[in-house]
Tab-separated table of C-alpha atoms in Angstrom:
chain	number	residue	atom	x	y	z
A	1	MET	CA	111.962	73.668	63.946
A	2	ALA	CA	109.554	75.365	66.336
A	3	ASP	CA	107.972	78.679	65.457
A	4	ARG	CA	109.866	81.693	66.716
A	5	LEU	CA	108.468	83.912	69.418
A	6	ILE	CA	107.975	87.533	68.389
A	7	THR	CA	110.887	88.462	70.667
A	8	ASP	CA	113.249	85.889	69.127
A	9	VAL	CA	115.011	88.050	66.555
A	10	GLY	CA	118.507	86.602	66.739
A	11	GLY	CA	120.002	86.181	63.272
A	12	LEU	CA	117.261	88.131	61.519
A	13	PRO	CA	118.030	91.308	59.563
A	14	ALA	CA	117.019	94.313	61.627
A	15	GLY	CA	117.606	97.180	59.242
A	16	GLU	CA	118.990	100.553	60.171
A	17	VAL	CA	119.314	101.546	63.806
A	18	PRO	CA	117.781	104.997	64.338
A	19	ARG	CA	120.375	107.361	65.788
A	20	GLU	CA	118.248	110.417	66.520
A	21	GLU	CA	117.447	111.048	70.146
A	22	VAL	CA	113.769	110.783	70.994
A	23	PRO	CA	112.735	112.577	74.183
A	24	GLN	CA	111.098	110.384	76.785
A	25	LEU	CA	107.567	111.471	77.654
A	26	TYR	CA	106.564	112.049	81.263
A	27	TRP	CA	104.152	109.091	81.338
A	28	GLU	CA	106.883	106.818	79.985
A	29	LYS	CA	109.189	107.773	82.853
A	30	LEU	CA	106.409	107.205	85.390
A	31	MET	CA	105.541	103.836	83.875
A	32	ILE	CA	109.166	102.637	84.069
A	33	ALA	CA	109.396	103.831	87.687
A	34	MET	CA	106.118	102.058	88.526
A	35	PHE	CA	107.370	98.857	86.885
A	36	ASN	CA	110.618	98.995	88.880
A	37	VAL	CA	108.696	99.437	92.149
A	38	LEU	CA	106.297	96.583	91.315
A	39	VAL	CA	109.273	94.276	90.688
A	40	ALA	CA	111.256	95.495	93.723
A	41	LYS	CA	108.248	94.948	96.012
A	42	GLY	CA	107.600	91.465	94.602
A	43	PHE	CA	104.268	92.182	92.901
A	44	LEU	CA	105.696	91.185	89.498
A	45	THR	CA	108.753	89.294	88.339
A	46	LEU	CA	110.840	89.832	85.243
A	47	ASP	CA	110.007	86.285	84.144
A	48	GLU	CA	106.279	87.036	84.337
A	49	PHE	CA	106.811	90.228	82.384
A	50	ARG	CA	108.777	88.431	79.674
A	51	ARG	CA	106.028	85.812	79.409
A	52	ALA	CA	103.445	88.569	78.996
A	53	VAL	CA	105.492	90.147	76.201
A	54	GLU	CA	105.972	86.792	74.475
A	55	GLU	CA	102.220	86.111	74.614
A	56	MET	CA	101.442	89.268	72.622
A	57	SER	CA	100.299	88.684	69.087
A	58	PRO	CA	102.965	89.522	66.489
A	59	GLU	CA	100.637	92.177	65.043
A	60	THR	CA	100.163	93.899	68.413
A	61	TYR	CA	103.871	93.651	69.186
A	62	ARG	CA	104.847	95.256	65.875
A	63	LYS	CA	102.277	98.062	65.893
A	64	THR	CA	102.802	99.266	69.470
A	65	SER	CA	105.690	101.240	70.883
A	66	PHE	CA	108.177	99.916	73.420
A	67	TYR	CA	106.480	101.841	76.223
A	68	ASN	CA	102.941	100.913	75.191
A	69	ARG	CA	103.941	97.231	75.083
A	70	ARG	CA	105.357	97.517	78.600
A	71	LEU	CA	102.261	99.313	79.878
A	72	ASP	CA	99.923	96.732	78.323
A	73	CYS	CA	101.880	93.854	79.858
A	74	ILE	CA	101.972	95.476	83.303
A	75	ALA	CA	98.207	96.057	83.202
A	76	ARG	CA	97.538	92.477	82.072
A	77	LEU	CA	99.748	91.035	84.817
A	78	LEU	CA	98.154	93.184	87.532
A	79	ASP	CA	94.719	92.036	86.332
A	80	GLU	CA	95.880	88.413	86.146
A	81	LYS	CA	97.116	88.589	89.749
A	82	GLY	CA	93.932	90.271	90.966
A	83	LEU	CA	95.736	93.444	92.047
A	84	ILE	CA	93.607	95.710	89.846
A	85	SER	CA	90.944	94.660	87.394
A	86	ALA	CA	91.102	95.650	83.755
A	87	ASP	CA	87.604	97.161	84.119
A	88	VAL	CA	88.603	99.398	87.032
A	89	LEU	CA	91.757	100.470	85.229
A	90	ALA	CA	89.807	101.266	82.047
A	91	ARG	CA	87.194	103.302	83.956
A	92	ARG	CA	89.870	105.265	85.816
A	93	THR	CA	91.778	105.922	82.592
A	94	ASP	CA	88.594	107.088	80.856
A	95	ALA	CA	87.829	109.445	83.765
A	96	ILE	CA	91.309	110.976	83.643
A	97	LEU	CA	91.148	111.462	79.885
A	98	ALA	CA	87.602	112.867	80.043
A	99	ALA	CA	88.756	115.404	82.625
A	100	GLY	CA	91.207	116.748	80.070
A	101	THR	CA	94.318	115.917	82.050
A	102	ARG	CA	96.240	114.762	79.005
A	103	ASP	CA	99.275	117.018	79.359
A	104	HIS	CA	101.419	113.953	80.001
A	105	VAL	CA	100.239	112.097	76.886
A	106	GLY	CA	102.271	112.417	73.710
């Protein structure tokens, strides 16, 4: 039998499902909106996104949140397609954080 992908959890025990409501952070809402626009405009496809998720290491997948996984995959796909380089994105992110505009970060 082939090894399972990190996303292939069918038939595995999942434990308790958390029932408490967790508020969605502003950046999470923006990231989902950005993803939807990128797909709607044809810059990314859902199949490409799924591939990016499935290529994550199990350790990275387990230790990052749902939204951070999505953000990482979007950034990797945009870099892969030459739409924005990882270096430019990292420099811009560093500049925003250095300016102290972290009110949207949880």
